[in-house]
Coordinates of C-alpha atoms in Angstrom, one line a residue:
M1 CA 4.8 -8.9 16.2
M2 CA 5.6 -12.4 15.2
Q3 CA 2.7 -14.3 13.5
H4 CA 2.7 -18.1 14.0
I5 CA 0.8 -19.6 11.2
Q6 CA -0.4 -23.2 11.2
G7 CA -2.1 -24.8 8.2
N8 CA -2.5 -22.9 4.9
F9 CA -0.3 -20.0 4.1
G10 CA -0.9 -17.6 1.3
I11 CA 1.0 -14.9 -0.5
D12 CA -0.6 -12.2 -2.7
Q13 CA 1.3 -9.4 -4.5
G14 CA 0.6 -6.5 -6.8
E15 CA 1.6 -3.1 -8.0
V16 CA -0.4 0.2 -7.9
M17 CA 0.0 3.7 -9.0
P18 CA -1.8 5.6 -6.2
F19 CA -1.5 8.9 -8.0
S20 CA -0.3 10.7 -11.2
H21 CA -0.7 14.4 -10.4
F22 CA 1.5 16.2 -12.9
E23 CA -1.1 15.9 -15.6
N24 CA -3.8 17.8 -13.7
D25 CA -1.7 19.8 -11.2
G26 CA -2.9 17.6 -8.3
P27 CA -1.9 18.3 -4.8
M28 CA 1.2 16.1 -4.6
W29 CA 2.7 17.9 -7.6
S30 CA 1.4 21.5 -7.2
G31 CA 0.7 21.7 -3.4
T32 CA 3.0 22.6 -0.5
G33 CA 2.9 21.6 3.2
E34 CA 1.7 18.2 4.4
R35 CA -0.2 16.2 1.7
E36 CA -1.3 12.6 1.4
V37 CA -3.0 10.2 -0.9
C38 CA -4.8 7.0 0.3
H39 CA -5.5 4.2 -2.1
R40 CA -7.5 1.0 -1.1
V41 CA -6.0 -2.3 -2.3
T42 CA -8.1 -5.4 -2.4
F43 CA -6.5 -8.9 -2.2
A44 CA -7.3 -11.5 -4.9
V45 CA -8.6 -13.8 -2.2
P46 CA -9.4 -12.9 1.4
F47 CA -7.0 -14.1 4.1
A48 CA -8.2 -15.9 7.2
R49 CA -6.7 -13.1 9.4
P50 CA -5.2 -9.8 8.6
P51 CA -1.9 -10.6 6.8
V52 CA 1.5 -8.9 7.0
V53 CA 1.8 -6.3 4.2
H54 CA 5.1 -5.0 2.9
V55 CA 5.2 -2.0 0.5
S56 CA 8.1 -0.6 -1.5
V57 CA 8.6 2.1 -4.1
T58 CA 9.1 0.9 -7.7
M59 CA 8.9 4.2 -9.5
W60 CA 9.1 7.8 -8.1
D61 CA 8.9 10.7 -10.5
L62 CA 9.7 14.0 -8.7
A63 CA 10.8 17.5 -9.3
A64 CA 14.6 17.9 -9.3
E65 CA 14.8 21.4 -7.8
V66 CA 13.3 20.5 -4.4
A67 CA 14.0 18.0 -1.6
A68 CA 12.8 14.4 -2.1
R69 CA 10.4 13.6 0.8
L70 CA 8.1 10.5 0.8
D71 CA 6.5 8.4 3.5
I72 CA 4.6 5.3 2.4
R73 CA 2.9 2.7 4.6
S74 CA 0.2 0.1 4.7
Q75 CA -2.7 1.0 7.0
K76 CA -6.1 -0.4 7.9
I77 CA -5.0 -4.0 7.1
D78 CA -7.8 -6.5 7.2
Q79 CA -8.6 -9.9 5.6
E80 CA -9.9 -8.3 2.4
G81 CA -7.2 -5.7 1.7
F82 CA -5.4 -2.6 3.0
T83 CA -5.0 1.1 2.5
L84 CA -1.8 2.4 1.0
R85 CA -0.9 5.8 2.3
A86 CA 1.6 8.0 0.5
G87 CA 2.6 11.3 2.0
T88 CA 4.9 14.2 1.5
W89 CA 5.5 17.6 3.1
S90 CA 7.2 21.0 2.8
D91 CA 8.0 22.0 -0.9
S92 CA 8.5 18.4 -2.3
R93 CA 6.8 17.9 -5.6
I94 CA 5.9 14.3 -6.6
A95 CA 4.5 13.9 -10.2
R96 CA 3.6 10.3 -9.9
L97 CA 4.4 7.2 -7.8
R98 CA 4.2 3.4 -8.3
V99 CA 4.3 1.1 -5.3
S100 CA 4.7 -2.7 -5.2
W101 CA 3.1 -4.6 -2.3
L102 CA 3.4 -8.1 -0.9
A103 CA 0.9 -9.7 1.6
F104 CA 1.5 -12.9 3.4
G105 CA -0.5 -14.7 6.1
A106 CA -2.9 -17.5 7.0
C107 CA -5.4 -18.6 4.3
R108 CA -8.8 -20.0 4.7
D109 CA -9.1 -23.7 4.5
D110 CA -12.3 -24.8 2.7
D111 CA -12.3 -28.1 4.7
M112 CA -12.6 -26.3 8.0
W113 CA -16.1 -25.5 9.1
E114 CA -16.9 -22.4 11.1
I115 CA -19.7 -23.0 13.6
G116 CA -21.0 -20.0 15.3

């Protein structure tokens, strides 16, 4: 869906490591079947409306002897932040993951009053 933004426009970015499971045999490393990890990300400054959020893998450490399967996405996006979801399935073994994110959208304007 195209967002038409008038007025102030903001961009926030960051990088998170939602899990590092090889150290403690966590489920993404030692489990099988469908598994997921959700990590809440908070923006530095709230947006005026839920922004568009793009996520991408910047580091992926996985076992070499099994298939590489990964699904990442941003979910539950609101003005304050979003939830990063990372999932895998079958016999894939992911030791750790680092994800970069970029959020862009309308910013609050301190000169605009909200009367309600």
